[in-house]
Tab-separated table of C-alpha atoms in Angstrom:
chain	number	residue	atom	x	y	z
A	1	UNK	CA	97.301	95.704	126.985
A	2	UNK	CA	96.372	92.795	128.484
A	3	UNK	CA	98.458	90.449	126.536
A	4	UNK	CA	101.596	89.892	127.990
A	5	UNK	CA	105.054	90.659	125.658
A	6	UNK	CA	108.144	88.669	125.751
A	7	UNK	CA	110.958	87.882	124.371
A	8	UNK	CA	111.526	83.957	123.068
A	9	UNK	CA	115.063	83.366	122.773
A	10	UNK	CA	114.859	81.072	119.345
A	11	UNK	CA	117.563	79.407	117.318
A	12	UNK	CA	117.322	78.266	113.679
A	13	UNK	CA	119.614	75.219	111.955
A	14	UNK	CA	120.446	76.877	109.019
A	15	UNK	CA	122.626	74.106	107.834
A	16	UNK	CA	119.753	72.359	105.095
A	17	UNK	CA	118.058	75.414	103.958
A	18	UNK	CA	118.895	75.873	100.405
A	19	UNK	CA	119.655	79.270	98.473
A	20	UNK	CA	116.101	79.289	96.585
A	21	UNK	CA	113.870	78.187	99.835
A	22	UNK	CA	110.418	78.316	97.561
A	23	UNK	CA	111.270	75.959	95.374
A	24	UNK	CA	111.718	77.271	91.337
A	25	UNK	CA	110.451	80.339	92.662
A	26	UNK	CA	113.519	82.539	92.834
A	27	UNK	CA	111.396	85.788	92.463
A	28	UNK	CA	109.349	84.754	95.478
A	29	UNK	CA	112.468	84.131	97.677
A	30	UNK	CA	114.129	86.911	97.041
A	31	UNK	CA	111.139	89.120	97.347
A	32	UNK	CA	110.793	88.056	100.676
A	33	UNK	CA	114.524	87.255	101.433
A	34	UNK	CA	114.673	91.358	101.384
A	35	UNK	CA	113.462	91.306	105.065
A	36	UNK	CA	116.836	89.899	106.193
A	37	UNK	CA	118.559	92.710	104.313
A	38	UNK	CA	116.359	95.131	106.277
A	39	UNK	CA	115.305	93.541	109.694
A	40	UNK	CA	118.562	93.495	111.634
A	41	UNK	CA	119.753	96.912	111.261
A	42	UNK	CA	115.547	98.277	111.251
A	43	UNK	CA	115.095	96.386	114.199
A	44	UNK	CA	118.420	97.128	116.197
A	45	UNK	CA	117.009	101.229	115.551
A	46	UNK	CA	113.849	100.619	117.078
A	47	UNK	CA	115.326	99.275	120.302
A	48	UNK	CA	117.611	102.201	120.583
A	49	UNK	CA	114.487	104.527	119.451
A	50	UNK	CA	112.487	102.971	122.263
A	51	UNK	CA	114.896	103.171	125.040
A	52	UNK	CA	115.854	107.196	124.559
A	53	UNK	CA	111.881	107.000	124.403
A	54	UNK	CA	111.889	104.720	128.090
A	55	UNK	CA	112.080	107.892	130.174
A	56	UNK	CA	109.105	109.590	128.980
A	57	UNK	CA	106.806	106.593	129.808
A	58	UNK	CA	104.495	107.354	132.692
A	59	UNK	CA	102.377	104.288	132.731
A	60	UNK	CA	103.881	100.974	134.106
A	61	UNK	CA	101.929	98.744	132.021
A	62	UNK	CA	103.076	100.272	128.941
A	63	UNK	CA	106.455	100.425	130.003
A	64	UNK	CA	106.294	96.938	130.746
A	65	UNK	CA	105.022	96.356	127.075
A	66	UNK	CA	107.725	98.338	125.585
A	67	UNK	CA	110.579	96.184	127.534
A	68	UNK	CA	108.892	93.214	126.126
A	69	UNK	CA	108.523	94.287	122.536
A	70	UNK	CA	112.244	95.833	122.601
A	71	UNK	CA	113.000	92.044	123.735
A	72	UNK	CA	111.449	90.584	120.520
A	73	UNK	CA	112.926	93.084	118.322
A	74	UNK	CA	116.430	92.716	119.520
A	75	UNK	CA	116.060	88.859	119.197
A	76	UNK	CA	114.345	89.417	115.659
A	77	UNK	CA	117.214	91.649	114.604
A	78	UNK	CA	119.768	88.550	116.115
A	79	UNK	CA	118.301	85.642	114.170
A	80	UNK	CA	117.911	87.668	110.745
A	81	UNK	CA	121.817	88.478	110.828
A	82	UNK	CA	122.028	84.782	110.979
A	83	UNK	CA	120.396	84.191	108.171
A	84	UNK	CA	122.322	86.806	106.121
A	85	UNK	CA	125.448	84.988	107.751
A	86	UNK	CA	123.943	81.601	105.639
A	87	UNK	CA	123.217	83.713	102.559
A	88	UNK	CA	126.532	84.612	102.168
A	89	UNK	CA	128.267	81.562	102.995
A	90	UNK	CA	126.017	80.054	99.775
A	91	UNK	CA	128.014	82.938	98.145
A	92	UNK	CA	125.265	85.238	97.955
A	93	UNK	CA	126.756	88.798	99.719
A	94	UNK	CA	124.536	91.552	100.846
A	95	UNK	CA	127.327	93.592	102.437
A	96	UNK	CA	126.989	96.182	99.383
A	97	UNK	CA	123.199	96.589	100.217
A	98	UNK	CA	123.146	96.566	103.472
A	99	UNK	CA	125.703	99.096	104.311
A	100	UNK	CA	123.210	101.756	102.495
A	101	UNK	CA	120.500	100.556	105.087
A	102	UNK	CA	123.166	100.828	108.087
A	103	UNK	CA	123.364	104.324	106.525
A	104	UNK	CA	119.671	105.104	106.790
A	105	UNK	CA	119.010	104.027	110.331
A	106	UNK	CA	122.333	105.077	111.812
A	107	UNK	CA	123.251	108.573	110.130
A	108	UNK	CA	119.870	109.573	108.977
A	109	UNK	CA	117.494	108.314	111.378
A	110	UNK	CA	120.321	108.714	114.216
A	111	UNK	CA	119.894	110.203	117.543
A	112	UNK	CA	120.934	113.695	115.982
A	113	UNK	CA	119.261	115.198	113.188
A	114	UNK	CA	121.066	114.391	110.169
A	115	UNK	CA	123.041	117.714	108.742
A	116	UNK	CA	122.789	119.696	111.516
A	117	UNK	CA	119.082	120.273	111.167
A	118	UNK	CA	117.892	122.500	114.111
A	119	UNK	CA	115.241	120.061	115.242
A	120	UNK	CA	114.555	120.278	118.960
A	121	UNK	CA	115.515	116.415	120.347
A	122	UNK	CA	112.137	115.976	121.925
A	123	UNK	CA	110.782	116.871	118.538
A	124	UNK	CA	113.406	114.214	116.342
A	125	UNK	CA	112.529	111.805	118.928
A	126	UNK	CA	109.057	112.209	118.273
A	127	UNK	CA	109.458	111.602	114.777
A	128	UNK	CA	111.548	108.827	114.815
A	129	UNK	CA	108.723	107.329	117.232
A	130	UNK	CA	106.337	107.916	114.737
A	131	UNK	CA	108.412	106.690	111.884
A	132	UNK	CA	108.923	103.051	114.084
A	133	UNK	CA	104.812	102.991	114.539
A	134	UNK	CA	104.003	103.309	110.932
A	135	UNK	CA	106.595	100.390	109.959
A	136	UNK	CA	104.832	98.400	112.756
A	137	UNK	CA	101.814	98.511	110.804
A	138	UNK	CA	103.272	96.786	107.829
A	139	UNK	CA	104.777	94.384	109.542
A	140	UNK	CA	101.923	93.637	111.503
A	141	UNK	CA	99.843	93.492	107.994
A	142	UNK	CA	102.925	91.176	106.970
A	143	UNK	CA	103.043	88.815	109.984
A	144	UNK	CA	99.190	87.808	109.702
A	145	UNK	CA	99.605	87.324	106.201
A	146	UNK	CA	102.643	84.911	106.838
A	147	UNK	CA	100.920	83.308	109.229
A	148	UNK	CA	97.872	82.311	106.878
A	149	UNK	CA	100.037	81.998	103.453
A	150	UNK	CA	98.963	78.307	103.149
A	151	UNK	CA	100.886	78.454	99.372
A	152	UNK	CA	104.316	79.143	100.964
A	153	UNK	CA	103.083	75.395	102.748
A	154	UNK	CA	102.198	74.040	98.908
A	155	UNK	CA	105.193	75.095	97.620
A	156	UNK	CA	107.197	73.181	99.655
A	157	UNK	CA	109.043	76.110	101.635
A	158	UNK	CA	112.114	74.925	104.029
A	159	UNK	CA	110.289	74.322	107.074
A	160	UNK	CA	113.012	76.313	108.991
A	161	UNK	CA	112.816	79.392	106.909
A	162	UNK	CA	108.890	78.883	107.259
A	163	UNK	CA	109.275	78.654	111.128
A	164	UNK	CA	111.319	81.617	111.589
A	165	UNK	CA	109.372	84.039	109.313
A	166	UNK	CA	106.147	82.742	110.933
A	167	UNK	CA	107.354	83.564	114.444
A	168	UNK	CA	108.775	86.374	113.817
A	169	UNK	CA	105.468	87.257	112.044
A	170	UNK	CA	103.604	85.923	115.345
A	171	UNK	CA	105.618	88.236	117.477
A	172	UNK	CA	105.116	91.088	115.202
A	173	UNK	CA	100.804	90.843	115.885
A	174	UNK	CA	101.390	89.790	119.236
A	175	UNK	CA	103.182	93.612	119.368
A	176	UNK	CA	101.352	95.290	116.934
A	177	UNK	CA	99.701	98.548	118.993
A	178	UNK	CA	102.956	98.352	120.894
A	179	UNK	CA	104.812	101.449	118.884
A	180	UNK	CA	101.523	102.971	118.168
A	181	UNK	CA	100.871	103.189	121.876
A	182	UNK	CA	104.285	104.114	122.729
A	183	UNK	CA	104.156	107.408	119.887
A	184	UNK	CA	100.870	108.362	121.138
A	185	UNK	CA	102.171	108.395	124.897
A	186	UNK	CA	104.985	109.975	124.120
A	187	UNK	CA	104.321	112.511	121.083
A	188	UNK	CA	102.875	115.062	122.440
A	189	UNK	CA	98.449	116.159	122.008
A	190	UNK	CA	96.082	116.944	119.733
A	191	UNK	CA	96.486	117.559	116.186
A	192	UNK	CA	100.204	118.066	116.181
A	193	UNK	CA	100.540	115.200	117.541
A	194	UNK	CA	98.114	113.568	114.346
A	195	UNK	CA	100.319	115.339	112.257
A	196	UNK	CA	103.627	113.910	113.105
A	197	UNK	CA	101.721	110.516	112.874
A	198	UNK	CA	101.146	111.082	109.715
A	199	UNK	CA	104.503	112.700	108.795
A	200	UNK	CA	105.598	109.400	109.860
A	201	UNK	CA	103.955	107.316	107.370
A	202	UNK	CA	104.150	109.731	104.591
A	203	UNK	CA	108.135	109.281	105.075
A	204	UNK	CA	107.917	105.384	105.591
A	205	UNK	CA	105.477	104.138	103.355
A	206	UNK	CA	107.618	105.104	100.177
A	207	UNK	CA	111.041	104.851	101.717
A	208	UNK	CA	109.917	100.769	102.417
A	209	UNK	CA	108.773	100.377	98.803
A	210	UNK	CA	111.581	101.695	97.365
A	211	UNK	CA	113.971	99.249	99.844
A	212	UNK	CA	112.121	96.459	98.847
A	213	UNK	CA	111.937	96.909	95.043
A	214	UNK	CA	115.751	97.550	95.314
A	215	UNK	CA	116.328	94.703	97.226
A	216	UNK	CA	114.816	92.284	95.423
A	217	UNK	CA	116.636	93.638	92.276
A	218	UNK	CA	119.819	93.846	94.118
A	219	UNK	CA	119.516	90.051	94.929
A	220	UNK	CA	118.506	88.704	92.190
A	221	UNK	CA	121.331	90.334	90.152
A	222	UNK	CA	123.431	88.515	92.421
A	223	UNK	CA	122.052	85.087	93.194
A	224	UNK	CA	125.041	82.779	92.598
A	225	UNK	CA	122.884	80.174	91.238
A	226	UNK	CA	121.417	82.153	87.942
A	227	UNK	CA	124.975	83.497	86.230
A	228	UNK	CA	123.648	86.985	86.068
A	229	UNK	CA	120.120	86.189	84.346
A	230	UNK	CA	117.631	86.831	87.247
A	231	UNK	CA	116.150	90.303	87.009
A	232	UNK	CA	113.119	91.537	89.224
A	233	UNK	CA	109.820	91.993	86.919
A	234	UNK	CA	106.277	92.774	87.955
A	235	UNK	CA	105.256	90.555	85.798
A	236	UNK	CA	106.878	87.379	87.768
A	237	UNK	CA	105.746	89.080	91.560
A	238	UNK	CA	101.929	88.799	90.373
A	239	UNK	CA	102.657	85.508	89.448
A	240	UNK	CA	103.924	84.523	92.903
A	241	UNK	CA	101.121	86.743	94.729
A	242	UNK	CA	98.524	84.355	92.706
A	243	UNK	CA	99.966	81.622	94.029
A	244	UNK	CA	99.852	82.474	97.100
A	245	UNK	CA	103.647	82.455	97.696
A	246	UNK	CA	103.716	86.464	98.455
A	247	UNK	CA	101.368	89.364	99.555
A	248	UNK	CA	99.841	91.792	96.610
A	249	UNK	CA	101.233	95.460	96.826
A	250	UNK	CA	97.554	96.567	97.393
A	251	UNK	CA	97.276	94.240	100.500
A	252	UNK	CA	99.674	96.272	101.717
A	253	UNK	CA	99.294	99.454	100.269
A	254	UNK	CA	95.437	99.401	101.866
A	255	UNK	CA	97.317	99.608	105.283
A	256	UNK	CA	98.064	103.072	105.251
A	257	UNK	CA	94.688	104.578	104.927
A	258	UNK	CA	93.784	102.626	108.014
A	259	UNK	CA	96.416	103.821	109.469
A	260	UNK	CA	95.832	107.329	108.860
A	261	UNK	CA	92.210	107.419	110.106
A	262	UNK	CA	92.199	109.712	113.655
A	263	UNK	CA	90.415	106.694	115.509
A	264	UNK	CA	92.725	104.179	114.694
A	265	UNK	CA	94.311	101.606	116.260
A	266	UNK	CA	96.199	99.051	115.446
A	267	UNK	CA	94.796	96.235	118.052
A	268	UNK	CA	92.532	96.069	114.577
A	269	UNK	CA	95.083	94.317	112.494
A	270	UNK	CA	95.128	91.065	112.146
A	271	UNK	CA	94.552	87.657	114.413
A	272	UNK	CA	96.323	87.435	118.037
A	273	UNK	CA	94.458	84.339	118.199
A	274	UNK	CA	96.036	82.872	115.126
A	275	UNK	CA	99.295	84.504	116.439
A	276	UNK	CA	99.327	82.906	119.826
A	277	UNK	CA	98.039	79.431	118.764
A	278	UNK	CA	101.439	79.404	115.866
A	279	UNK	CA	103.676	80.253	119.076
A	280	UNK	CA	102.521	77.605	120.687
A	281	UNK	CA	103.074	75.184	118.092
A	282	UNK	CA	106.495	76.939	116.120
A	283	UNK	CA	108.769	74.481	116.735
A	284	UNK	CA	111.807	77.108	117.509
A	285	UNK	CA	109.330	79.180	120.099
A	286	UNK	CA	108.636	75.438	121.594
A	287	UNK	CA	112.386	74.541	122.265
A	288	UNK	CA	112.997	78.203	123.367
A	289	UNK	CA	110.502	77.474	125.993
């Protein structure tokens, strides 16, 4: 871990960015506007994941890694509830969706066991450690994609919803072996410890499709600007992937068998270079500097 992580305390004008960001690509937006439903409460989890995690961390270098990364995420988690705050104010509420995702990460991924379940807390925490790794590895799949979607640039994407998503995405490759690290420090040897891993991304891998196909449904029923006619179709997604305006399912999808290999790590996914070089140049990470 050579790499040093920090925090980059950014701030976003929200005041010009229109409802549909792509232009005449509501599917597109909304597709990917499902990250702000799902980022600030997500992210908020991991840093309270991560420090009940802190004490169990041995090695000062990957402690210091895990401050850093719990830095990003709690400013990632920040600047998506802004943008929520702008969705709504264009009349576009999420409050109905998101309180079933405040659900999931307080109550059922919550420091206790949800029900009463007589799960030893070293062993929950473990889990929940492995359930913050495996969504790392989508959104470090996600951030390098973000970072190279030149169509989102053709389009003619609001430069400040482009900045944000591509620093954010920056962040999340600058981080990526971050959880991984952290789970395999902390969850315990050999193949139990496999196991859990991949207990963790059996759980998450479905759990995020499901989110996001609900998501996108949810706000396109309720985009102020259609009058009700909007509906999700699979037909409209492969239109935007072709165009470069979104990743395919299978991009992603193709994560989790990397993932799942035993010598796996995820310092294999994607481009720090291409990460770092974007940080230097995002004009939010410039002025937060």
């Amino acid at each position: 871990m050579s790499h040093e992580i920090a925090p980059r305390r950014v701030a976003f004008d929200w005041s010009r960015t229109p409802l549909h960001w792509i232009p005449d690509e509501p599917t597109a937006t909304h597709v990917i506007n499902v990250l702000h439903l799902l980022l600030p409460a997500g992210e908020r989890w991991f840093v309270k994941v991560f420090k009940e995690g802190l004490p169990l961390i041995t090695d000062p270098e990957l402690r210091a890694a895990v401050k850093g990364f719990m830095g990003q995420e709690a400013t990632h988690s920040v600047q998506h509830t802004h943008v929520l705050d702008h969705l709504a104010a264009q009349r576009l509420d999420t409050a109905a969706f998101t309180r079933y995702v405040d659900f999931l990460f307080e109550r059922l991924l919550g420091e206790r066991p949800p029900f009463n379940a007589p799960v030893p807390a070293r062993e929950w925490l473990r889990f929940r450690l492995s359930v913050v790794a495996a969504v790392e590895q989508f959104t470090a799949v996600l951030g390098d994609w973000v970072l190279a979607a030149d169509g989102l640039d053709r389009a003619g994407a609001d430069e400040v919803m482009l900045d944000l998503l591509r620093w954010h995405g920056a962040e999340e490759v600058e981080h990526r072996a971050v959880a991984f690290d952290m789970y395999q420090h902390c969850g315990g040897t050999g193949t139990r410890r496999y196991a859990r891993r991949v207990a963790g991304m059996a759980v998450t891998a479905p759990v995020m499709l499901y989110l996001w196909v609900w998501g996108t449904a949810y706000l396109m029923r309720h985009d102020p600007q259609s009058a009700g006619r909007l509906r999700y179709s699979l037909k409209e997604h492969e239109k935007a992937v072709r165009k470069g305006l979104l990743p395919a399912w299978r991009e992603l999808g193709a994560a989790v068998p990397r993932y799942l290999r035993r010598t796996y790590h995820p310092s294999r996914e994607g481009s720090l270079n291409r990460a770092v070089e974007y940080l230097k140049r995002s004009p939010a990470a410039k002025a937060a500097s």
